[in-house]
Structure formats: C-alpha cells, structure tokens
Amino acid sequence: MADAPRIRYVVSGCLAGLACRYDGGSNPCAAVIRLVEEGRAIPACPENLAGLPVPRLPCELAEGSVLSRDGRDLTEDFLRGAQLALRTAQSRGCTAAILKSRSPSCGFGRIYDGTFSRTLCPGEGVWARLLREAGFALFSEEHLPPELGGKGEGKD
C-alpha cells in the first residue's frame, strides 16, 4: 500500500480557489489547486482566520500598520490571523508556502505601498513575515517551486 502524500505546502486560500479575497473572489492557480487536490498542500487564509468578513474593504500595509481603505487600523486582526495560519501550517508539518503576491498578508518582496494607488514597494505581508521567520521557504503564484515548473523562490 502506498503512503499518503506528505503535506509540504501551506497555500493562500485564494490561490486554491477559495472565495476569501477582500472582494469576495479568488485567484485560482492551477498548480496550487492540483497540490491541494493531491493532498500535498493545505489552504489557509489568515484574514478569514482572523474573522474578517468577505467581502471587506481592501487593506494595505503602511509604515508597519495594516490599514483599510477607510483608514481603520486592522494590524491586530491581521497579526492574529497570521499567527493562527502559521500554527495551522506547523501542526500539519508544512515547510514551504505558496502565497498570493502583493497581499498585505501574503505578499513578499514587493507589496502595495499603502496609498491604494496600486503602487508597489519593497516589503512583506504579515503572514509572509511570520512564515519566513519560522523558516518556511516562500514562493508565490508568480514564482512557483521548481517541482511545479517554476524557477524557485522569488520576489513577487
């Protein structure tokens, strides 16, 4: 009898096709969906784990705080959700993550700059930072792992 596939990846829920984006949509990525279907990845959305509603106002990181478009500071919510998502990934034995680029939770390398003008700046989302600090290898839908046909760890 073959062993069950090992769960290696935690993936952004929106990339797995879950309707958890701020606007109620998703960002399905075929490679990520396949990993989840094969039992090699688990989806998580830190913003949903924090109890934030879907849909909700868009948020961006500005000077270390997560702000909604109307100026509300949601930093504590994002941090709480990121911590829950990290614990979920660790409890399932994940060692790598495939994250949604540019997100205030999941983005790394380049994220939106907090002006809500679609301007990018260097930075990383709240969950991406926690995952990196915990030793996870980080990938995005734009820079998939080599085993999925990507070029490896990259900046989004």
JSON list of C-alpha atoms in Angstrom, two decimals:
[
{"chain": "A", "resi": 1, "resn": "MET", "atom": "CA", "xyz": [0.00, 0.00, 0.00]},
{"chain": "A", "resi": 2, "resn": "ALA", "atom": "CA", "xyz": [1.39, 3.40, -0.97]},
{"chain": "A", "resi": 3, "resn": "ASP", "atom": "CA", "xyz": [1.97, 6.01, 1.71]},
{"chain": "A", "resi": 4, "resn": "ALA", "atom": "CA", "xyz": [-0.32, 9.03, 1.73]},
{"chain": "A", "resi": 5, "resn": "PRO", "atom": "CA", "xyz": [1.26, 12.09, 0.10]},
{"chain": "A", "resi": 6, "resn": "ARG", "atom": "CA", "xyz": [3.18, 14.27, 2.51]},
{"chain": "A", "resi": 7, "resn": "ILE", "atom": "CA", "xyz": [1.72, 17.73, 3.05]},
{"chain": "A", "resi": 8, "resn": "ARG", "atom": "CA", "xyz": [4.60, 20.08, 2.41]},
{"chain": "A", "resi": 9, "resn": "TYR", "atom": "CA", "xyz": [2.91, 23.32, 1.43]},
{"chain": "A", "resi": 10, "resn": "VAL", "atom": "CA", "xyz": [0.54, 25.73, 3.04]},
{"chain": "A", "resi": 11, "resn": "VAL", "atom": "CA", "xyz": [-1.04, 27.88, 0.32]},
{"chain": "A", "resi": 12, "resn": "SER", "atom": "CA", "xyz": [-3.01, 31.10, 0.23]},
{"chain": "A", "resi": 13, "resn": "GLY", "atom": "CA", "xyz": [-6.66, 30.12, 0.24]},
{"chain": "A", "resi": 14, "resn": "CYS", "atom": "CA", "xyz": [-7.48, 32.39, -2.69]},
{"chain": "A", "resi": 15, "resn": "LEU", "atom": "CA", "xyz": [-4.88, 30.60, -4.85]},
{"chain": "A", "resi": 16, "resn": "ALA", "atom": "CA", "xyz": [-6.61, 27.30, -4.00]},
{"chain": "A", "resi": 17, "resn": "GLY", "atom": "CA", "xyz": [-9.84, 28.74, -5.40]},
{"chain": "A", "resi": 18, "resn": "LEU", "atom": "CA", "xyz": [-11.47, 29.71, -2.10]},
{"chain": "A", "resi": 19, "resn": "ALA", "atom": "CA", "xyz": [-13.61, 32.85, -2.32]},
{"chain": "A", "resi": 20, "resn": "CYS", "atom": "CA", "xyz": [-11.79, 34.63, 0.50]},
{"chain": "A", "resi": 21, "resn": "ARG", "atom": "CA", "xyz": [-10.39, 37.73, -1.21]},
{"chain": "A", "resi": 22, "resn": "TYR", "atom": "CA", "xyz": [-11.42, 41.13, 0.11]},
{"chain": "A", "resi": 23, "resn": "ASP", "atom": "CA", "xyz": [-13.86, 41.46, -2.82]},
{"chain": "A", "resi": 24, "resn": "GLY", "atom": "CA", "xyz": [-15.36, 38.01, -2.33]},
{"chain": "A", "resi": 25, "resn": "GLY", "atom": "CA", "xyz": [-13.45, 36.48, -5.24]},
{"chain": "A", "resi": 26, "resn": "SER", "atom": "CA", "xyz": [-10.47, 34.17, -5.57]},
{"chain": "A", "resi": 27, "resn": "ASN", "atom": "CA", "xyz": [-7.21, 33.99, -7.53]},
{"chain": "A", "resi": 28, "resn": "PRO", "atom": "CA", "xyz": [-7.21, 30.35, -8.65]},
{"chain": "A", "resi": 29, "resn": "CYS", "atom": "CA", "xyz": [-3.83, 28.94, -9.63]},
{"chain": "A", "resi": 30, "resn": "ALA", "atom": "CA", "xyz": [-3.98, 25.56, -11.37]},
{"chain": "A", "resi": 31, "resn": "ALA", "atom": "CA", "xyz": [-0.72, 24.31, -9.86]},
{"chain": "A", "resi": 32, "resn": "VAL", "atom": "CA", "xyz": [-1.86, 25.21, -6.34]},
{"chain": "A", "resi": 33, "resn": "ILE", "atom": "CA", "xyz": [-5.29, 23.66, -6.83]},
{"chain": "A", "resi": 34, "resn": "ARG", "atom": "CA", "xyz": [-3.62, 20.47, -8.05]},
{"chain": "A", "resi": 35, "resn": "LEU", "atom": "CA", "xyz": [-1.38, 20.34, -4.94]},
{"chain": "A", "resi": 36, "resn": "VAL", "atom": "CA", "xyz": [-4.42, 20.66, -2.68]},
{"chain": "A", "resi": 37, "resn": "GLU", "atom": "CA", "xyz": [-6.35, 18.02, -4.66]},
{"chain": "A", "resi": 38, "resn": "GLU", "atom": "CA", "xyz": [-3.36, 15.66, -4.40]},
{"chain": "A", "resi": 39, "resn": "GLY", "atom": "CA", "xyz": [-3.21, 16.17, -0.63]},
{"chain": "A", "resi": 40, "resn": "ARG", "atom": "CA", "xyz": [0.23, 17.81, -0.81]},
{"chain": "A", "resi": 41, "resn": "ALA", "atom": "CA", "xyz": [-0.94, 21.23, 0.34]},
{"chain": "A", "resi": 42, "resn": "ILE", "atom": "CA", "xyz": [-3.43, 22.79, 2.72]},
{"chain": "A", "resi": 43, "resn": "PRO", "atom": "CA", "xyz": [-5.11, 26.13, 2.02]},
{"chain": "A", "resi": 44, "resn": "ALA", "atom": "CA", "xyz": [-5.31, 28.87, 4.63]},
{"chain": "A", "resi": 45, "resn": "CYS", "atom": "CA", "xyz": [-6.45, 32.47, 4.65]},
{"chain": "A", "resi": 46, "resn": "PRO", "atom": "CA", "xyz": [-5.17, 34.42, 7.64]},
{"chain": "A", "resi": 47, "resn": "GLU", "atom": "CA", "xyz": [-7.69, 37.19, 7.07]},
{"chain": "A", "resi": 48, "resn": "ASN", "atom": "CA", "xyz": [-10.56, 34.72, 7.27]},
{"chain": "A", "resi": 49, "resn": "LEU", "atom": "CA", "xyz": [-9.00, 33.01, 10.29]},
{"chain": "A", "resi": 50, "resn": "ALA", "atom": "CA", "xyz": [-8.97, 36.44, 11.96]},
{"chain": "A", "resi": 51, "resn": "GLY", "atom": "CA", "xyz": [-12.72, 36.66, 11.43]},
{"chain": "A", "resi": 52, "resn": "LEU", "atom": "CA", "xyz": [-12.61, 39.45, 8.87]},
{"chain": "A", "resi": 53, "resn": "PRO", "atom": "CA", "xyz": [-15.73, 39.46, 6.67]},
{"chain": "A", "resi": 54, "resn": "VAL", "atom": "CA", "xyz": [-15.94, 38.61, 2.98]},
{"chain": "A", "resi": 55, "resn": "PRO", "atom": "CA", "xyz": [-16.33, 40.94, 1.23]},
{"chain": "A", "resi": 56, "resn": "ARG", "atom": "CA", "xyz": [-14.45, 43.65, 3.10]},
{"chain": "A", "resi": 57, "resn": "LEU", "atom": "CA", "xyz": [-12.68, 46.89, 2.24]},
{"chain": "A", "resi": 58, "resn": "PRO", "atom": "CA", "xyz": [-9.23, 46.41, 0.71]},
{"chain": "A", "resi": 59, "resn": "CYS", "atom": "CA", "xyz": [-6.28, 46.78, 3.05]},
{"chain": "A", "resi": 60, "resn": "GLU", "atom": "CA", "xyz": [-2.64, 47.72, 2.53]},
{"chain": "A", "resi": 61, "resn": "LEU", "atom": "CA", "xyz": [0.44, 47.97, 4.72]},
{"chain": "A", "resi": 62, "resn": "ALA", "atom": "CA", "xyz": [1.64, 51.47, 5.53]},
{"chain": "A", "resi": 63, "resn": "GLU", "atom": "CA", "xyz": [4.59, 52.10, 7.86]},
{"chain": "A", "resi": 64, "resn": "GLY", "atom": "CA", "xyz": [4.11, 48.79, 9.68]},
{"chain": "A", "resi": 65, "resn": "SER", "atom": "CA", "xyz": [0.34, 49.05, 10.10]},
{"chain": "A", "resi": 66, "resn": "VAL", "atom": "CA", "xyz": [-2.41, 47.35, 8.12]},
{"chain": "A", "resi": 67, "resn": "LEU", "atom": "CA", "xyz": [-4.98, 49.94, 7.17]},
{"chain": "A", "resi": 68, "resn": "SER", "atom": "CA", "xyz": [-8.30, 49.54, 5.38]},
{"chain": "A", "resi": 69, "resn": "ARG", "atom": "CA", "xyz": [-9.19, 51.94, 2.61]},
{"chain": "A", "resi": 70, "resn": "ASP", "atom": "CA", "xyz": [-11.34, 53.92, 5.08]},
{"chain": "A", "resi": 71, "resn": "GLY", "atom": "CA", "xyz": [-8.37, 54.30, 7.46]},
{"chain": "A", "resi": 72, "resn": "ARG", "atom": "CA", "xyz": [-9.23, 51.68, 10.09]},
{"chain": "A", "resi": 73, "resn": "ASP", "atom": "CA", "xyz": [-6.19, 50.04, 11.68]},
{"chain": "A", "resi": 74, "resn": "LEU", "atom": "CA", "xyz": [-6.58, 46.26, 11.31]},
{"chain": "A", "resi": 75, "resn": "THR", "atom": "CA", "xyz": [-3.00, 45.38, 12.27]},
{"chain": "A", "resi": 76, "resn": "GLU", "atom": "CA", "xyz": [-4.02, 43.29, 15.30]},
{"chain": "A", "resi": 77, "resn": "ASP", "atom": "CA", "xyz": [-6.60, 41.35, 13.24]},
{"chain": "A", "resi": 78, "resn": "PHE", "atom": "CA", "xyz": [-4.05, 40.59, 10.54]},
{"chain": "A", "resi": 79, "resn": "LEU", "atom": "CA", "xyz": [-1.46, 39.54, 13.12]},
{"chain": "A", "resi": 80, "resn": "ARG", "atom": "CA", "xyz": [-3.93, 37.27, 14.94]},
{"chain": "A", "resi": 81, "resn": "GLY", "atom": "CA", "xyz": [-4.94, 35.61, 11.67]},
{"chain": "A", "resi": 82, "resn": "ALA", "atom": "CA", "xyz": [-1.31, 35.22, 10.59]},
{"chain": "A", "resi": 83, "resn": "GLN", "atom": "CA", "xyz": [-0.43, 33.55, 13.89]},
{"chain": "A", "resi": 84, "resn": "LEU", "atom": "CA", "xyz": [-3.38, 31.14, 13.55]},
{"chain": "A", "resi": 85, "resn": "ALA", "atom": "CA", "xyz": [-2.43, 30.33, 9.95]},
{"chain": "A", "resi": 86, "resn": "LEU", "atom": "CA", "xyz": [1.20, 29.75, 10.95]},
{"chain": "A", "resi": 87, "resn": "ARG", "atom": "CA", "xyz": [0.16, 27.38, 13.75]},
{"chain": "A", "resi": 88, "resn": "THR", "atom": "CA", "xyz": [-2.10, 25.51, 11.33]},
{"chain": "A", "resi": 89, "resn": "ALA", "atom": "CA", "xyz": [0.76, 25.09, 8.83]},
{"chain": "A", "resi": 90, "resn": "GLN", "atom": "CA", "xyz": [3.20, 23.98, 11.52]},
{"chain": "A", "resi": 91, "resn": "SER", "atom": "CA", "xyz": [0.75, 21.49, 13.02]},
{"chain": "A", "resi": 92, "resn": "ARG", "atom": "CA", "xyz": [0.35, 19.86, 9.60]},
{"chain": "A", "resi": 93, "resn": "GLY", "atom": "CA", "xyz": [4.11, 19.58, 9.04]},
{"chain": "A", "resi": 94, "resn": "CYS", "atom": "CA", "xyz": [4.35, 22.18, 6.27]},
{"chain": "A", "resi": 95, "resn": "THR", "atom": "CA", "xyz": [7.80, 23.53, 5.46]},
{"chain": "A", "resi": 96, "resn": "ALA", "atom": "CA", "xyz": [7.04, 25.77, 2.48]},
{"chain": "A", "resi": 97, "resn": "ALA", "atom": "CA", "xyz": [4.34, 28.20, 1.40]},
{"chain": "A", "resi": 98, "resn": "ILE", "atom": "CA", "xyz": [2.90, 29.37, -1.90]},
{"chain": "A", "resi": 99, "resn": "LEU", "atom": "CA", "xyz": [1.48, 32.82, -1.24]},
{"chain": "A", "resi": 100, "resn": "LYS", "atom": "CA", "xyz": [-0.54, 35.42, -3.11]},
{"chain": "A", "resi": 101, "resn": "SER", "atom": "CA", "xyz": [1.78, 38.11, -4.41]},
{"chain": "A", "resi": 102, "resn": "ARG", "atom": "CA", "xyz": [1.43, 41.72, -3.28]},
{"chain": "A", "resi": 103, "resn": "SER", "atom": "CA", "xyz": [-1.08, 40.93, -0.48]},
{"chain": "A", "resi": 104, "resn": "PRO", "atom": "CA", "xyz": [-0.85, 42.68, 2.92]},
{"chain": "A", "resi": 105, "resn": "SER", "atom": "CA", "xyz": [-0.97, 39.18, 4.46]},
{"chain": "A", "resi": 106, "resn": "CYS", "atom": "CA", "xyz": [0.81, 37.00, 1.93]},
{"chain": "A", "resi": 107, "resn": "GLY", "atom": "CA", "xyz": [2.95, 39.21, -0.29]},
{"chain": "A", "resi": 108, "resn": "PHE", "atom": "CA", "xyz": [6.73, 39.21, -0.05]},
{"chain": "A", "resi": 109, "resn": "GLY", "atom": "CA", "xyz": [9.42, 41.04, -1.95]},
{"chain": "A", "resi": 110, "resn": "ARG", "atom": "CA", "xyz": [7.01, 43.70, -3.21]},
{"chain": "A", "resi": 111, "resn": "ILE", "atom": "CA", "xyz": [3.65, 44.70, -1.77]},
{"chain": "A", "resi": 112, "resn": "TYR", "atom": "CA", "xyz": [1.24, 47.57, -2.29]},
{"chain": "A", "resi": 113, "resn": "ASP", "atom": "CA", "xyz": [2.57, 50.72, -0.62]},
{"chain": "A", "resi": 114, "resn": "GLY", "atom": "CA", "xyz": [-0.44, 51.78, 1.48]},
{"chain": "A", "resi": 115, "resn": "THR", "atom": "CA", "xyz": [-1.68, 54.54, -0.83]},
{"chain": "A", "resi": 116, "resn": "PHE", "atom": "CA", "xyz": [-4.32, 52.37, -2.56]},
{"chain": "A", "resi": 117, "resn": "SER", "atom": "CA", "xyz": [-2.92, 53.54, -5.89]},
{"chain": "A", "resi": 118, "resn": "ARG", "atom": "CA", "xyz": [-1.66, 50.07, -6.97]},
{"chain": "A", "resi": 119, "resn": "THR", "atom": "CA", "xyz": [1.90, 51.31, -6.40]},
{"chain": "A", "resi": 120, "resn": "LEU", "atom": "CA", "xyz": [4.35, 48.61, -5.33]},
{"chain": "A", "resi": 121, "resn": "CYS", "atom": "CA", "xyz": [7.18, 48.97, -2.83]},
{"chain": "A", "resi": 122, "resn": "PRO", "atom": "CA", "xyz": [9.64, 46.60, -1.14]},
{"chain": "A", "resi": 123, "resn": "GLY", "atom": "CA", "xyz": [8.08, 44.75, 1.76]},
{"chain": "A", "resi": 124, "resn": "GLU", "atom": "CA", "xyz": [6.34, 41.68, 3.04]},
{"chain": "A", "resi": 125, "resn": "GLY", "atom": "CA", "xyz": [2.91, 40.86, 4.35]},
{"chain": "A", "resi": 126, "resn": "VAL", "atom": "CA", "xyz": [2.15, 39.96, 7.95]},
{"chain": "A", "resi": 127, "resn": "TRP", "atom": "CA", "xyz": [1.79, 36.20, 7.39]},
{"chain": "A", "resi": 128, "resn": "ALA", "atom": "CA", "xyz": [4.70, 36.03, 4.93]},
{"chain": "A", "resi": 129, "resn": "ARG", "atom": "CA", "xyz": [6.95, 37.58, 7.58]},
{"chain": "A", "resi": 130, "resn": "LEU", "atom": "CA", "xyz": [5.88, 35.08, 10.25]},
{"chain": "A", "resi": 131, "resn": "LEU", "atom": "CA", "xyz": [6.38, 32.17, 7.85]},
{"chain": "A", "resi": 132, "resn": "ARG", "atom": "CA", "xyz": [9.83, 33.41, 6.81]},
{"chain": "A", "resi": 133, "resn": "GLU", "atom": "CA", "xyz": [10.85, 33.92, 10.44]},
{"chain": "A", "resi": 134, "resn": "ALA", "atom": "CA", "xyz": [9.68, 30.34, 11.18]},
{"chain": "A", "resi": 135, "resn": "GLY", "atom": "CA", "xyz": [11.97, 29.01, 8.44]},
{"chain": "A", "resi": 136, "resn": "PHE", "atom": "CA", "xyz": [9.44, 28.33, 5.68]},
{"chain": "A", "resi": 137, "resn": "ALA", "atom": "CA", "xyz": [10.55, 28.51, 2.05]},
{"chain": "A", "resi": 138, "resn": "LEU", "atom": "CA", "xyz": [8.39, 31.15, 0.35]},
{"chain": "A", "resi": 139, "resn": "PHE", "atom": "CA", "xyz": [7.03, 31.01, -3.19]},
{"chain": "A", "resi": 140, "resn": "SER", "atom": "CA", "xyz": [4.25, 32.87, -4.98]},
{"chain": "A", "resi": 141, "resn": "GLU", "atom": "CA", "xyz": [1.92, 32.06, -7.84]},
{"chain": "A", "resi": 142, "resn": "GLU", "atom": "CA", "xyz": [4.30, 34.12, -9.98]},
{"chain": "A", "resi": 143, "resn": "HIS", "atom": "CA", "xyz": [7.39, 32.22, -8.79]},
{"chain": "A", "resi": 144, "resn": "LEU", "atom": "CA", "xyz": [6.35, 28.62, -8.22]},
{"chain": "A", "resi": 145, "resn": "PRO", "atom": "CA", "xyz": [8.67, 25.98, -6.74]},
{"chain": "A", "resi": 146, "resn": "PRO", "atom": "CA", "xyz": [10.88, 24.12, -9.26]},
{"chain": "A", "resi": 147, "resn": "GLU", "atom": "CA", "xyz": [8.94, 20.86, -8.72]},
{"chain": "A", "resi": 148, "resn": "LEU", "atom": "CA", "xyz": [5.87, 22.67, -10.09]},
{"chain": "A", "resi": 149, "resn": "GLY", "atom": "CA", "xyz": [7.68, 24.05, -13.11]},
{"chain": "A", "resi": 150, "resn": "GLY", "atom": "CA", "xyz": [8.70, 27.33, -11.52]},
{"chain": "A", "resi": 151, "resn": "LYS", "atom": "CA", "xyz": [12.12, 28.89, -11.15]},
{"chain": "A", "resi": 152, "resn": "GLY", "atom": "CA", "xyz": [12.14, 28.67, -7.39]},
{"chain": "A", "resi": 153, "resn": "GLU", "atom": "CA", "xyz": [12.00, 31.18, -4.58]},
{"chain": "A", "resi": 154, "resn": "GLY", "atom": "CA", "xyz": [11.37, 34.59, -5.95]},
{"chain": "A", "resi": 155, "resn": "LYS", "atom": "CA", "xyz": [10.21, 38.07, -5.26]},
{"chain": "A", "resi": 156, "resn": "ASP", "atom": "CA", "xyz": [6.67, 38.97, -6.13]}
]
